[in-house]
Amino acid sequence: MDAMMRAGAAQRPGEDQKMYDTAETVHISSLALLKMLKHGRAGVPMEVMGLMLGTFVDDYTVRVIDVFAMPQCGTGVSIEAVDPVFQMNMLDMLKQTGRGEMVVGWYHSHPGFGCWLSGVDINTQQSFERLTERAVAVVVDPVQSVKGKVVIDAFRLISPQATMLGQEPRQTTSNVGHLNKPSLSALIHNLNRYYYSMAISYKKNELEEKMLLNLHKKKWTGNLMLQPFEKLETQNVDTMKTMIDLAKAYQKMVEDEKNMSKEELIVHNVGKLNAKKHLETNVESLMSSNIEQALGAMLDTVVF
């Protein structure tokens, strides 16, 4: 920033000012993103906050590798850290476990009301930027985030000195087309006036891809868990009643097809329930659930 100010001061009259491309991208790992979302969902309807660990790779890249929660005092609309000593103690313990990255910023949640910085958030970000000039503030909305779409944004404050000199906070040459379109609520809450948005990308290594693939995978032992026998009996009765109705419908369909021509058979079952396929599905489901229940009961009898 000082170099940009000196360049502006040394500018000759009538010359175009040289603008530097200071665009940056925040790379967030899958582990850090999952932790932020899980922490945010656990705190709904209150706001939660934590610190982001990572590295400043170069002048254009901030990498977030991991995050951890902090002691905080939060409400539905604001959040503040309450234990400044906790950060140092936590960093010392993380170094002992081989996690030696530095603090590159902080994150907090806005449950249900979008991504932007409030007045309290701006003051918190100012304290982080006093320690690290390139610190980043990440805001995540765990309520609006759904499967396949994460509502998240990264911000940094605009320098008042640069604003008074008429300089832009940064050039976005390399990030054109990659910034999210700002929401109306963010613009109302002083986006591009006191702070600006930064591009976010997600990188996954081989181990993280395996972790995500196994995240919701069922264990083989889950099929050996016994269902309540009353519930299984009710399911069996309902399935048998459905199968009786499907068998009658299938029999009627076969009898009707005997008296039809080839042209009539082509359009006869279009848009109608295929009784044969549904009957096969119900038989398979009934057999598998009862076999699993019997197998689990026998194993429990032998083991316990």
PDB file of C-alpha atoms in Angstrom:
ATOM      1  CA  MET A   1       0.000   0.000   0.000  1.00  0.00           C
ATOM      2  CA  ASP A   2       2.856   2.407   0.829  1.00  0.00           C
ATOM      3  CA  ALA A   3       4.402   1.696  -2.576  1.00  0.00           C
ATOM      4  CA  MET A   4       1.118   2.529  -4.275  1.00  0.00           C
ATOM      5  CA  MET A   5       0.856   5.810  -2.330  1.00  0.00           C
ATOM      6  CA  ARG A   6       4.448   6.745  -3.244  1.00  0.00           C
ATOM      7  CA  ALA A   7       3.725   5.933  -6.876  1.00  0.00           C
ATOM      8  CA  GLY A   8       0.702   8.239  -6.760  1.00  0.00           C
ATOM      9  CA  ALA A   9       2.734  11.027  -5.147  1.00  0.00           C
ATOM     10  CA  ALA A  10       5.487  10.732  -7.773  1.00  0.00           C
ATOM     11  CA  GLN A  11       3.036  10.869 -10.655  1.00  0.00           C
ATOM     12  CA  ARG A  12       3.644  13.629 -13.177  1.00  0.00           C
ATOM     13  CA  PRO A  13       0.790  15.901 -14.252  1.00  0.00           C
ATOM     14  CA  GLY A  14      -1.036  14.585 -17.295  1.00  0.00           C
ATOM     15  CA  GLU A  15       0.255  11.021 -16.905  1.00  0.00           C
ATOM     16  CA  ASP A  16      -1.947   8.020 -16.238  1.00  0.00           C
ATOM     17  CA  GLN A  17      -1.386   6.579 -12.803  1.00  0.00           C
ATOM     18  CA  LYS A  18       0.155   3.109 -12.783  1.00  0.00           C
ATOM     19  CA  MET A  19      -2.310   0.696 -11.146  1.00  0.00           C
ATOM     20  CA  TYR A  20      -1.024  -2.530  -9.624  1.00  0.00           C
ATOM     21  CA  ASP A  21      -2.933  -5.773  -9.846  1.00  0.00           C
ATOM     22  CA  THR A  22      -3.386  -6.586  -6.159  1.00  0.00           C
ATOM     23  CA  ALA A  23      -6.208  -9.095  -6.674  1.00  0.00           C
ATOM     24  CA  GLU A  24      -6.120 -12.020  -4.254  1.00  0.00           C
ATOM     25  CA  THR A  25      -7.818 -15.416  -4.052  1.00  0.00           C
ATOM     26  CA  VAL A  26      -8.626 -17.262  -0.835  1.00  0.00           C
ATOM     27  CA  HIS A  27      -8.144 -21.031  -1.214  1.00  0.00           C
ATOM     28  CA  ILE A  28     -10.126 -22.904   1.463  1.00  0.00           C
ATOM     29  CA  SER A  29      -9.446 -26.596   2.062  1.00  0.00           C
ATOM     30  CA  SER A  30     -12.290 -29.105   2.310  1.00  0.00           C
ATOM     31  CA  LEU A  31     -11.453 -29.807   5.954  1.00  0.00           C
ATOM     32  CA  ALA A  32     -11.658 -26.130   6.889  1.00  0.00           C
ATOM     33  CA  LEU A  33     -14.931 -25.669   4.988  1.00  0.00           C
ATOM     34  CA  LEU A  34     -16.546 -28.698   6.651  1.00  0.00           C
ATOM     35  CA  LYS A  35     -15.447 -27.511  10.095  1.00  0.00           C
ATOM     36  CA  MET A  36     -16.847 -24.019   9.500  1.00  0.00           C
ATOM     37  CA  LEU A  37     -20.203 -25.364   8.305  1.00  0.00           C
ATOM     38  CA  LYS A  38     -20.464 -27.875  11.152  1.00  0.00           C
ATOM     39  CA  HIS A  39     -19.558 -25.234  13.740  1.00  0.00           C
ATOM     40  CA  GLY A  40     -22.041 -22.781  12.220  1.00  0.00           C
ATOM     41  CA  ARG A  41     -24.889 -25.322  12.157  1.00  0.00           C
ATOM     42  CA  ALA A  42     -24.201 -26.320  15.766  1.00  0.00           C
ATOM     43  CA  GLY A  43     -24.569 -22.703  16.861  1.00  0.00           C
ATOM     44  CA  VAL A  44     -27.881 -21.894  15.108  1.00  0.00           C
ATOM     45  CA  PRO A  45     -29.647 -19.538  15.884  1.00  0.00           C
ATOM     46  CA  MET A  46     -26.615 -17.861  17.515  1.00  0.00           C
ATOM     47  CA  GLU A  47     -23.532 -16.612  15.702  1.00  0.00           C
ATOM     48  CA  VAL A  48     -20.251 -18.480  16.183  1.00  0.00           C
ATOM     49  CA  MET A  49     -16.663 -17.574  15.370  1.00  0.00           C
ATOM     50  CA  GLY A  50     -13.208 -19.096  15.072  1.00  0.00           C
ATOM     51  CA  LEU A  51      -9.702 -18.602  13.699  1.00  0.00           C
ATOM     52  CA  MET A  52      -8.357 -19.732  10.324  1.00  0.00           C
ATOM     53  CA  LEU A  53      -4.916 -21.299  10.030  1.00  0.00           C
ATOM     54  CA  GLY A  54      -2.940 -21.260   6.805  1.00  0.00           C
ATOM     55  CA  THR A  55      -0.257 -19.481   4.837  1.00  0.00           C
ATOM     56  CA  PHE A  56       0.175 -16.462   2.585  1.00  0.00           C
ATOM     57  CA  VAL A  57       1.571 -18.289  -0.438  1.00  0.00           C
ATOM     58  CA  ASP A  58       2.378 -15.163  -2.438  1.00  0.00           C
ATOM     59  CA  ASP A  59       1.013 -11.676  -3.035  1.00  0.00           C
ATOM     60  CA  TYR A  60      -2.054 -13.105  -4.748  1.00  0.00           C
ATOM     61  CA  THR A  61      -2.914 -16.253  -2.787  1.00  0.00           C
ATOM     62  CA  VAL A  62      -4.143 -16.906   0.753  1.00  0.00           C
ATOM     63  CA  ARG A  63      -4.440 -20.585   1.669  1.00  0.00           C
ATOM     64  CA  VAL A  64      -6.714 -21.674   4.551  1.00  0.00           C
ATOM     65  CA  ILE A  65      -5.756 -25.172   5.713  1.00  0.00           C
ATOM     66  CA  ASP A  66      -7.588 -25.592   9.030  1.00  0.00           C
ATOM     67  CA  VAL A  67      -9.828 -23.726  11.497  1.00  0.00           C
ATOM     68  CA  PHE A  68     -10.646 -23.926  15.186  1.00  0.00           C
ATOM     69  CA  ALA A  69     -13.375 -22.422  17.349  1.00  0.00           C
ATOM     70  CA  MET A  70     -12.775 -19.752  19.988  1.00  0.00           C
ATOM     71  CA  PRO A  71     -14.447 -18.806  23.289  1.00  0.00           C
ATOM     72  CA  GLN A  72     -17.003 -16.199  22.329  1.00  0.00           C
ATOM     73  CA  CYS A  73     -19.933 -14.089  23.405  1.00  0.00           C
ATOM     74  CA  GLY A  74     -22.535 -14.218  20.660  1.00  0.00           C
ATOM     75  CA  THR A  75     -26.138 -13.315  19.957  1.00  0.00           C
ATOM     76  CA  GLY A  76     -28.332 -13.787  16.901  1.00  0.00           C
ATOM     77  CA  VAL A  77     -26.815 -10.697  15.229  1.00  0.00           C
ATOM     78  CA  SER A  78     -23.308 -10.162  16.670  1.00  0.00           C
ATOM     79  CA  ILE A  79     -20.282 -12.065  17.940  1.00  0.00           C
ATOM     80  CA  GLU A  80     -17.134 -11.145  19.915  1.00  0.00           C
ATOM     81  CA  ALA A  81     -14.164 -13.113  21.250  1.00  0.00           C
ATOM     82  CA  VAL A  82     -13.933 -13.116  25.038  1.00  0.00           C
ATOM     83  CA  ASP A  83     -10.580 -14.855  25.742  1.00  0.00           C
ATOM     84  CA  PRO A  84      -7.519 -13.375  23.969  1.00  0.00           C
ATOM     85  CA  VAL A  85      -5.147 -15.763  25.799  1.00  0.00           C
ATOM     86  CA  PHE A  86      -6.911 -18.806  24.334  1.00  0.00           C
ATOM     87  CA  GLN A  87      -5.549 -18.058  20.853  1.00  0.00           C
ATOM     88  CA  MET A  88      -1.905 -18.252  21.904  1.00  0.00           C
ATOM     89  CA  ASN A  89      -2.429 -21.379  24.003  1.00  0.00           C
ATOM     90  CA  MET A  90      -4.284 -23.062  21.141  1.00  0.00           C
ATOM     91  CA  LEU A  91      -1.551 -22.195  18.622  1.00  0.00           C
ATOM     92  CA  ASP A  92       1.116 -23.605  20.962  1.00  0.00           C
ATOM     93  CA  MET A  93      -0.797 -26.871  21.324  1.00  0.00           C
ATOM     94  CA  LEU A  94      -1.346 -27.098  17.559  1.00  0.00           C
ATOM     95  CA  LYS A  95       2.393 -26.664  16.952  1.00  0.00           C
ATOM     96  CA  GLN A  96       3.038 -29.629  19.239  1.00  0.00           C
ATOM     97  CA  THR A  97       0.766 -31.760  17.029  1.00  0.00           C
ATOM     98  CA  GLY A  98       2.541 -30.693  13.828  1.00  0.00           C
ATOM     99  CA  ARG A  99       0.103 -27.933  12.816  1.00  0.00           C
ATOM    100  CA  GLY A 100       2.485 -25.002  12.557  1.00  0.00           C
ATOM    101  CA  GLU A 101       0.544 -22.678  10.243  1.00  0.00           C
ATOM    102  CA  MET A 102      -0.052 -19.056  11.173  1.00  0.00           C
ATOM    103  CA  VAL A 103      -3.364 -17.277  11.665  1.00  0.00           C
ATOM    104  CA  VAL A 104      -4.498 -15.823   8.332  1.00  0.00           C
ATOM    105  CA  GLY A 105      -7.853 -14.477   9.514  1.00  0.00           C
ATOM    106  CA  TRP A 106     -11.074 -15.389  11.241  1.00  0.00           C
ATOM    107  CA  TYR A 107     -14.501 -16.703  10.344  1.00  0.00           C
ATOM    108  CA  HIS A 108     -17.955 -16.317  11.801  1.00  0.00           C
ATOM    109  CA  SER A 109     -21.490 -17.301  10.895  1.00  0.00           C
ATOM    110  CA  HIS A 110     -24.562 -15.302   9.901  1.00  0.00           C
ATOM    111  CA  PRO A 111     -27.376 -17.830  10.412  1.00  0.00           C
ATOM    112  CA  GLY A 112     -30.044 -17.011   7.853  1.00  0.00           C
ATOM    113  CA  PHE A 113     -29.230 -13.415   6.905  1.00  0.00           C
ATOM    114  CA  GLY A 114     -26.485 -13.593   4.297  1.00  0.00           C
ATOM    115  CA  CYS A 115     -22.800 -12.703   4.119  1.00  0.00           C
ATOM    116  CA  TRP A 116     -21.702  -9.184   5.081  1.00  0.00           C
ATOM    117  CA  LEU A 117     -19.856  -7.408   7.918  1.00  0.00           C
ATOM    118  CA  SER A 118     -21.644  -5.567  10.707  1.00  0.00           C
ATOM    119  CA  GLY A 119     -20.134  -2.709  12.702  1.00  0.00           C
ATOM    120  CA  VAL A 120     -18.884  -5.149  15.353  1.00  0.00           C
ATOM    121  CA  ASP A 121     -17.414  -7.383  12.647  1.00  0.00           C
ATOM    122  CA  ILE A 122     -15.578  -4.405  11.093  1.00  0.00           C
ATOM    123  CA  ASN A 123     -14.036  -3.543  14.477  1.00  0.00           C
ATOM    124  CA  THR A 124     -12.948  -7.169  14.913  1.00  0.00           C
ATOM    125  CA  GLN A 125     -11.431  -7.214  11.430  1.00  0.00           C
ATOM    126  CA  GLN A 126      -9.567  -3.981  12.182  1.00  0.00           C
ATOM    127  CA  SER A 127      -7.913  -5.646  15.182  1.00  0.00           C
ATOM    128  CA  PHE A 128      -6.853  -8.591  13.000  1.00  0.00           C
ATOM    129  CA  GLU A 129      -5.473  -6.309  10.279  1.00  0.00           C
ATOM    130  CA  ARG A 130      -3.397  -4.431  12.875  1.00  0.00           C
ATOM    131  CA  LEU A 131      -1.619  -7.721  13.585  1.00  0.00           C
ATOM    132  CA  THR A 132      -1.581  -9.021   9.993  1.00  0.00           C
ATOM    133  CA  GLU A 133      -2.209  -6.553   7.163  1.00  0.00           C
ATOM    134  CA  ARG A 134      -3.570  -9.264   4.832  1.00  0.00           C
ATOM    135  CA  ALA A 135      -5.905 -10.900   7.353  1.00  0.00           C
ATOM    136  CA  VAL A 136      -9.181 -12.165   5.875  1.00  0.00           C
ATOM    137  CA  ALA A 137     -12.685 -12.215   7.357  1.00  0.00           C
ATOM    138  CA  VAL A 138     -14.829 -15.122   6.137  1.00  0.00           C
ATOM    139  CA  VAL A 139     -18.600 -15.140   6.667  1.00  0.00           C
ATOM    140  CA  VAL A 140     -20.631 -18.335   6.215  1.00  0.00           C
ATOM    141  CA  ASP A 141     -24.412 -18.758   6.342  1.00  0.00           C
ATOM    142  CA  PRO A 142     -25.162 -22.309   7.615  1.00  0.00           C
ATOM    143  CA  VAL A 143     -28.931 -21.861   7.229  1.00  0.00           C
ATOM    144  CA  GLN A 144     -28.994 -20.804   3.566  1.00  0.00           C
ATOM    145  CA  SER A 145     -26.244 -23.308   2.652  1.00  0.00           C
ATOM    146  CA  VAL A 146     -27.767 -26.402   1.062  1.00  0.00           C
ATOM    147  CA  LYS A 147     -26.322 -29.534  -0.544  1.00  0.00           C
ATOM    148  CA  GLY A 148     -24.135 -28.533  -3.472  1.00  0.00           C
ATOM    149  CA  LYS A 149     -24.140 -24.810  -2.617  1.00  0.00           C
ATOM    150  CA  VAL A 150     -22.328 -23.078   0.226  1.00  0.00           C
ATOM    151  CA  VAL A 151     -23.264 -19.476   1.035  1.00  0.00           C
ATOM    152  CA  ILE A 152     -19.862 -18.033   1.955  1.00  0.00           C
ATOM    153  CA  ASP A 153     -17.834 -14.907   1.262  1.00  0.00           C
ATOM    154  CA  ALA A 154     -14.469 -13.413   2.228  1.00  0.00           C
ATOM    155  CA  PHE A 155     -13.874  -9.741   3.034  1.00  0.00           C
ATOM    156  CA  ARG A 156     -11.089  -7.275   3.795  1.00  0.00           C
ATOM    157  CA  LEU A 157     -11.369  -3.665   4.910  1.00  0.00           C
ATOM    158  CA  ILE A 158     -10.825  -0.700   2.590  1.00  0.00           C
ATOM    159  CA  SER A 159      -8.047   1.632   3.725  1.00  0.00           C
ATOM    160  CA  PRO A 160      -9.426   5.132   4.528  1.00  0.00           C
ATOM    161  CA  GLN A 161      -6.102   6.707   3.500  1.00  0.00           C
ATOM    162  CA  ALA A 162      -6.305   5.164   0.037  1.00  0.00           C
ATOM    163  CA  THR A 163      -9.919   6.285  -0.273  1.00  0.00           C
ATOM    164  CA  MET A 164      -8.980   9.896   0.531  1.00  0.00           C
ATOM    165  CA  LEU A 165      -6.306   9.769  -2.171  1.00  0.00           C
ATOM    166  CA  GLY A 166      -8.899   8.538  -4.666  1.00  0.00           C
ATOM    167  CA  GLN A 167      -7.213   5.163  -5.093  1.00  0.00           C
ATOM    168  CA  GLU A 168      -9.109   1.946  -5.492  1.00  0.00           C
ATOM    169  CA  PRO A 169      -8.558  -0.637  -2.733  1.00  0.00           C
ATOM    170  CA  ARG A 170      -7.288  -3.116  -5.316  1.00  0.00           C
ATOM    171  CA  GLN A 171      -7.405  -3.970  -9.005  1.00  0.00           C
ATOM    172  CA  THR A 172      -9.550  -6.980  -9.904  1.00  0.00           C
ATOM    173  CA  THR A 173      -7.987  -7.625 -13.310  1.00  0.00           C
ATOM    174  CA  SER A 174      -7.165 -11.277 -12.668  1.00  0.00           C
ATOM    175  CA  ASN A 175     -10.451 -12.015 -10.908  1.00  0.00           C
ATOM    176  CA  VAL A 176     -12.951 -10.569 -13.348  1.00  0.00           C
ATOM    177  CA  GLY A 177     -15.783 -13.053 -13.704  1.00  0.00           C
ATOM    178  CA  HIS A 178     -14.828 -14.981 -10.561  1.00  0.00           C
ATOM    179  CA  LEU A 179     -16.293 -12.736  -7.860  1.00  0.00           C
ATOM    180  CA  ASN A 180     -19.774 -13.546  -6.629  1.00  0.00           C
ATOM    181  CA  LYS A 181     -22.428 -11.004  -7.474  1.00  0.00           C
ATOM    182  CA  PRO A 182     -22.966  -8.975  -4.283  1.00  0.00           C
ATOM    183  CA  SER A 183     -26.296  -9.432  -2.577  1.00  0.00           C
ATOM    184  CA  LEU A 184     -28.586  -6.509  -1.868  1.00  0.00           C
ATOM    185  CA  SER A 185     -28.235  -6.996   1.893  1.00  0.00           C
ATOM    186  CA  ALA A 186     -24.416  -6.811   1.599  1.00  0.00           C
ATOM    187  CA  LEU A 187     -24.598  -3.588  -0.427  1.00  0.00           C
ATOM    188  CA  ILE A 188     -26.964  -2.101   2.160  1.00  0.00           C
ATOM    189  CA  HIS A 189     -24.458  -3.021   4.886  1.00  0.00           C
ATOM    190  CA  ASN A 190     -21.611  -0.963   3.368  1.00  0.00           C
ATOM    191  CA  LEU A 191     -20.025  -3.472   0.975  1.00  0.00           C
ATOM    192  CA  ASN A 192     -17.531  -1.640  -1.302  1.00  0.00           C
ATOM    193  CA  ARG A 193     -17.683   1.303   1.091  1.00  0.00           C
ATOM    194  CA  TYR A 194     -15.875   0.037   4.205  1.00  0.00           C
ATOM    195  CA  TYR A 195     -14.854  -3.431   2.985  1.00  0.00           C
ATOM    196  CA  TYR A 196     -14.611  -5.377  -0.264  1.00  0.00           C
ATOM    197  CA  SER A 197     -15.251  -8.967  -1.308  1.00  0.00           C
ATOM    198  CA  MET A 198     -12.527 -11.448  -2.282  1.00  0.00           C
ATOM    199  CA  ALA A 199     -12.663 -14.440  -4.610  1.00  0.00           C
ATOM    200  CA  ILE A 200     -12.880 -17.859  -2.934  1.00  0.00           C
ATOM    201  CA  SER A 201     -11.860 -21.210  -4.402  1.00  0.00           C
ATOM    202  CA  TYR A 202     -11.793 -24.714  -2.994  1.00  0.00           C
ATOM    203  CA  LYS A 203      -8.942 -27.182  -3.450  1.00  0.00           C
ATOM    204  CA  LYS A 204      -9.033 -30.885  -2.610  1.00  0.00           C
ATOM    205  CA  ASN A 205      -6.054 -33.193  -2.400  1.00  0.00           C
ATOM    206  CA  GLU A 206      -6.287 -36.964  -2.802  1.00  0.00           C
ATOM    207  CA  LEU A 207      -6.838 -37.666   0.899  1.00  0.00           C
ATOM    208  CA  GLU A 208      -9.585 -35.034   1.160  1.00  0.00           C
ATOM    209  CA  GLU A 209     -11.374 -36.505  -1.852  1.00  0.00           C
ATOM    210  CA  LYS A 210     -11.370 -39.929  -0.169  1.00  0.00           C
ATOM    211  CA  MET A 211     -12.626 -38.358   3.055  1.00  0.00           C
ATOM    212  CA  LEU A 212     -15.531 -36.659   1.272  1.00  0.00           C
ATOM    213  CA  LEU A 213     -16.448 -39.842  -0.601  1.00  0.00           C
ATOM    214  CA  ASN A 214     -16.625 -41.754   2.687  1.00  0.00           C
ATOM    215  CA  LEU A 215     -18.409 -38.993   4.591  1.00  0.00           C
ATOM    216  CA  HIS A 216     -21.963 -40.352   4.296  1.00  0.00           C
ATOM    217  CA  LYS A 217     -21.122 -43.944   3.377  1.00  0.00           C
ATOM    218  CA  LYS A 218     -22.989 -46.512   5.481  1.00  0.00           C
ATOM    219  CA  LYS A 219     -20.944 -49.029   7.433  1.00  0.00           C
ATOM    220  CA  TRP A 220     -21.546 -52.723   6.834  1.00  0.00           C
ATOM    221  CA  THR A 221     -22.350 -53.148  10.521  1.00  0.00           C
ATOM    222  CA  GLY A 222     -25.349 -50.811  10.141  1.00  0.00           C
ATOM    223  CA  ASN A 223     -27.317 -53.540   8.366  1.00  0.00           C
ATOM    224  CA  LEU A 224     -26.884 -55.882  11.341  1.00  0.00           C
ATOM    225  CA  MET A 225     -28.643 -53.526  13.761  1.00  0.00           C
ATOM    226  CA  LEU A 226     -32.015 -54.898  14.843  1.00  0.00           C
ATOM    227  CA  GLN A 227     -35.176 -52.981  14.087  1.00  0.00           C
ATOM    228  CA  PRO A 228     -37.977 -52.924  16.671  1.00  0.00           C
ATOM    229  CA  PHE A 229     -39.957 -56.102  16.034  1.00  0.00           C
ATOM    230  CA  GLU A 230     -43.287 -54.250  16.271  1.00  0.00           C
ATOM    231  CA  LYS A 231     -42.148 -51.827  13.566  1.00  0.00           C
ATOM    232  CA  LEU A 232     -40.923 -54.683  11.338  1.00  0.00           C
ATOM    233  CA  GLU A 233     -44.211 -56.545  11.785  1.00  0.00           C
ATOM    234  CA  THR A 234     -46.192 -53.457  10.751  1.00  0.00           C
ATOM    235  CA  GLN A 235     -43.960 -52.984   7.691  1.00  0.00           C
ATOM    236  CA  ASN A 236     -44.422 -56.650   6.713  1.00  0.00           C
ATOM    237  CA  VAL A 237     -48.215 -56.408   6.969  1.00  0.00           C
ATOM    238  CA  ASP A 238     -48.316 -53.184   4.908  1.00  0.00           C
ATOM    239  CA  THR A 239     -45.976 -54.639   2.283  1.00  0.00           C
ATOM    240  CA  MET A 240     -48.040 -57.843   1.992  1.00  0.00           C
ATOM    241  CA  LYS A 241     -51.255 -55.842   1.502  1.00  0.00           C
ATOM    242  CA  THR A 242     -49.554 -53.788  -1.213  1.00  0.00           C
ATOM    243  CA  MET A 243     -48.265 -56.953  -2.883  1.00  0.00           C
ATOM    244  CA  ILE A 244     -51.783 -58.455  -2.941  1.00  0.00           C
ATOM    245  CA  ASP A 245     -53.122 -55.350  -4.707  1.00  0.00           C
ATOM    246  CA  LEU A 246     -50.199 -55.396  -7.152  1.00  0.00           C
ATOM    247  CA  ALA A 247     -50.704 -59.107  -7.881  1.00  0.00           C
ATOM    248  CA  LYS A 248     -54.376 -58.485  -8.715  1.00  0.00           C
ATOM    249  CA  ALA A 249     -53.432 -55.545 -10.942  1.00  0.00           C
ATOM    250  CA  TYR A 250     -50.766 -57.630 -12.696  1.00  0.00           C
ATOM    251  CA  GLN A 251     -53.212 -60.491 -13.280  1.00  0.00           C
ATOM    252  CA  LYS A 252     -55.756 -58.082 -14.769  1.00  0.00           C
ATOM    253  CA  MET A 253     -53.076 -56.554 -16.995  1.00  0.00           C
ATOM    254  CA  VAL A 254     -52.075 -59.993 -18.345  1.00  0.00           C
ATOM    255  CA  GLU A 255     -55.698 -60.924 -19.063  1.00  0.00           C
ATOM    256  CA  ASP A 256     -56.324 -57.634 -20.888  1.00  0.00           C
ATOM    257  CA  GLU A 257     -53.225 -58.042 -23.034  1.00  0.00           C
ATOM    258  CA  LYS A 258     -54.443 -61.411 -24.371  1.00  0.00           C
ATOM    259  CA  ASN A 259     -57.197 -59.722 -26.400  1.00  0.00           C
ATOM    260  CA  MET A 260     -55.095 -56.826 -27.747  1.00  0.00           C
ATOM    261  CA  SER A 261     -53.284 -56.360 -31.010  1.00  0.00           C
ATOM    262  CA  LYS A 262     -49.605 -55.427 -31.270  1.00  0.00           C
ATOM    263  CA  GLU A 263     -50.457 -51.758 -31.916  1.00  0.00           C
ATOM    264  CA  GLU A 264     -52.708 -51.631 -28.850  1.00  0.00           C
ATOM    265  CA  LEU A 265     -50.060 -53.289 -26.653  1.00  0.00           C
ATOM    266  CA  ILE A 266     -47.531 -50.539 -27.513  1.00  0.00           C
ATOM    267  CA  VAL A 267     -49.682 -47.764 -26.021  1.00  0.00           C
ATOM    268  CA  HIS A 268     -51.683 -49.760 -23.480  1.00  0.00           C
ATOM    269  CA  ASN A 269     -49.349 -49.346 -20.498  1.00  0.00           C
ATOM    270  CA  VAL A 270     -48.055 -45.842 -21.297  1.00  0.00           C
ATOM    271  CA  GLY A 271     -48.386 -43.627 -18.232  1.00  0.00           C
ATOM    272  CA  LYS A 272     -49.728 -46.466 -16.061  1.00  0.00           C
ATOM    273  CA  LEU A 273     -48.299 -48.146 -12.984  1.00  0.00           C
ATOM    274  CA  ASN A 274     -46.122 -51.111 -13.903  1.00  0.00           C
ATOM    275  CA  ALA A 275     -47.464 -53.661 -11.439  1.00  0.00           C
ATOM    276  CA  LYS A 276     -44.846 -56.268 -12.306  1.00  0.00           C
ATOM    277  CA  LYS A 277     -41.843 -54.035 -11.504  1.00  0.00           C
ATOM    278  CA  HIS A 278     -43.416 -52.750  -8.282  1.00  0.00           C
ATOM    279  CA  LEU A 279     -44.212 -56.311  -7.251  1.00  0.00           C
ATOM    280  CA  GLU A 280     -40.599 -57.368  -7.794  1.00  0.00           C
ATOM    281  CA  THR A 281     -39.332 -54.373  -5.783  1.00  0.00           C
ATOM    282  CA  ASN A 282     -41.658 -55.113  -2.859  1.00  0.00           C
ATOM    283  CA  VAL A 283     -40.699 -58.807  -2.790  1.00  0.00           C
ATOM    284  CA  GLU A 284     -36.978 -57.944  -2.763  1.00  0.00           C
ATOM    285  CA  SER A 285     -37.441 -55.364   0.004  1.00  0.00           C
ATOM    286  CA  LEU A 286     -39.551 -57.750   2.123  1.00  0.00           C
ATOM    287  CA  MET A 287     -37.084 -60.612   1.791  1.00  0.00           C
ATOM    288  CA  SER A 288     -33.945 -58.514   2.480  1.00  0.00           C
ATOM    289  CA  SER A 289     -35.369 -56.766   5.572  1.00  0.00           C
ATOM    290  CA  ASN A 290     -36.516 -60.036   7.156  1.00  0.00           C
ATOM    291  CA  ILE A 291     -33.272 -61.872   6.335  1.00  0.00           C
ATOM    292  CA  GLU A 292     -31.203 -59.014   7.839  1.00  0.00           C
ATOM    293  CA  GLN A 293     -33.390 -59.004  10.949  1.00  0.00           C
ATOM    294  CA  ALA A 294     -33.089 -62.790  11.383  1.00  0.00           C
ATOM    295  CA  LEU A 295     -29.303 -62.714  10.796  1.00  0.00           C
ATOM    296  CA  GLY A 296     -28.828 -59.867  13.275  1.00  0.00           C
ATOM    297  CA  ALA A 297     -30.946 -61.647  15.899  1.00  0.00           C
ATOM    298  CA  MET A 298     -28.898 -64.850  15.527  1.00  0.00           C
ATOM    299  CA  LEU A 299     -25.598 -62.960  15.820  1.00  0.00           C
ATOM    300  CA  ASP A 300     -26.808 -61.133  18.917  1.00  0.00           C
ATOM    301  CA  THR A 301     -27.883 -64.449  20.456  1.00  0.00           C
ATOM    302  CA  VAL A 302     -24.472 -66.033  19.825  1.00  0.00           C
ATOM    303  CA  VAL A 303     -22.335 -63.010  20.782  1.00  0.00           C
ATOM    304  CA  PHE A 304     -24.266 -61.671  23.740  1.00  0.00           C
TER     305      PHE A 304
END
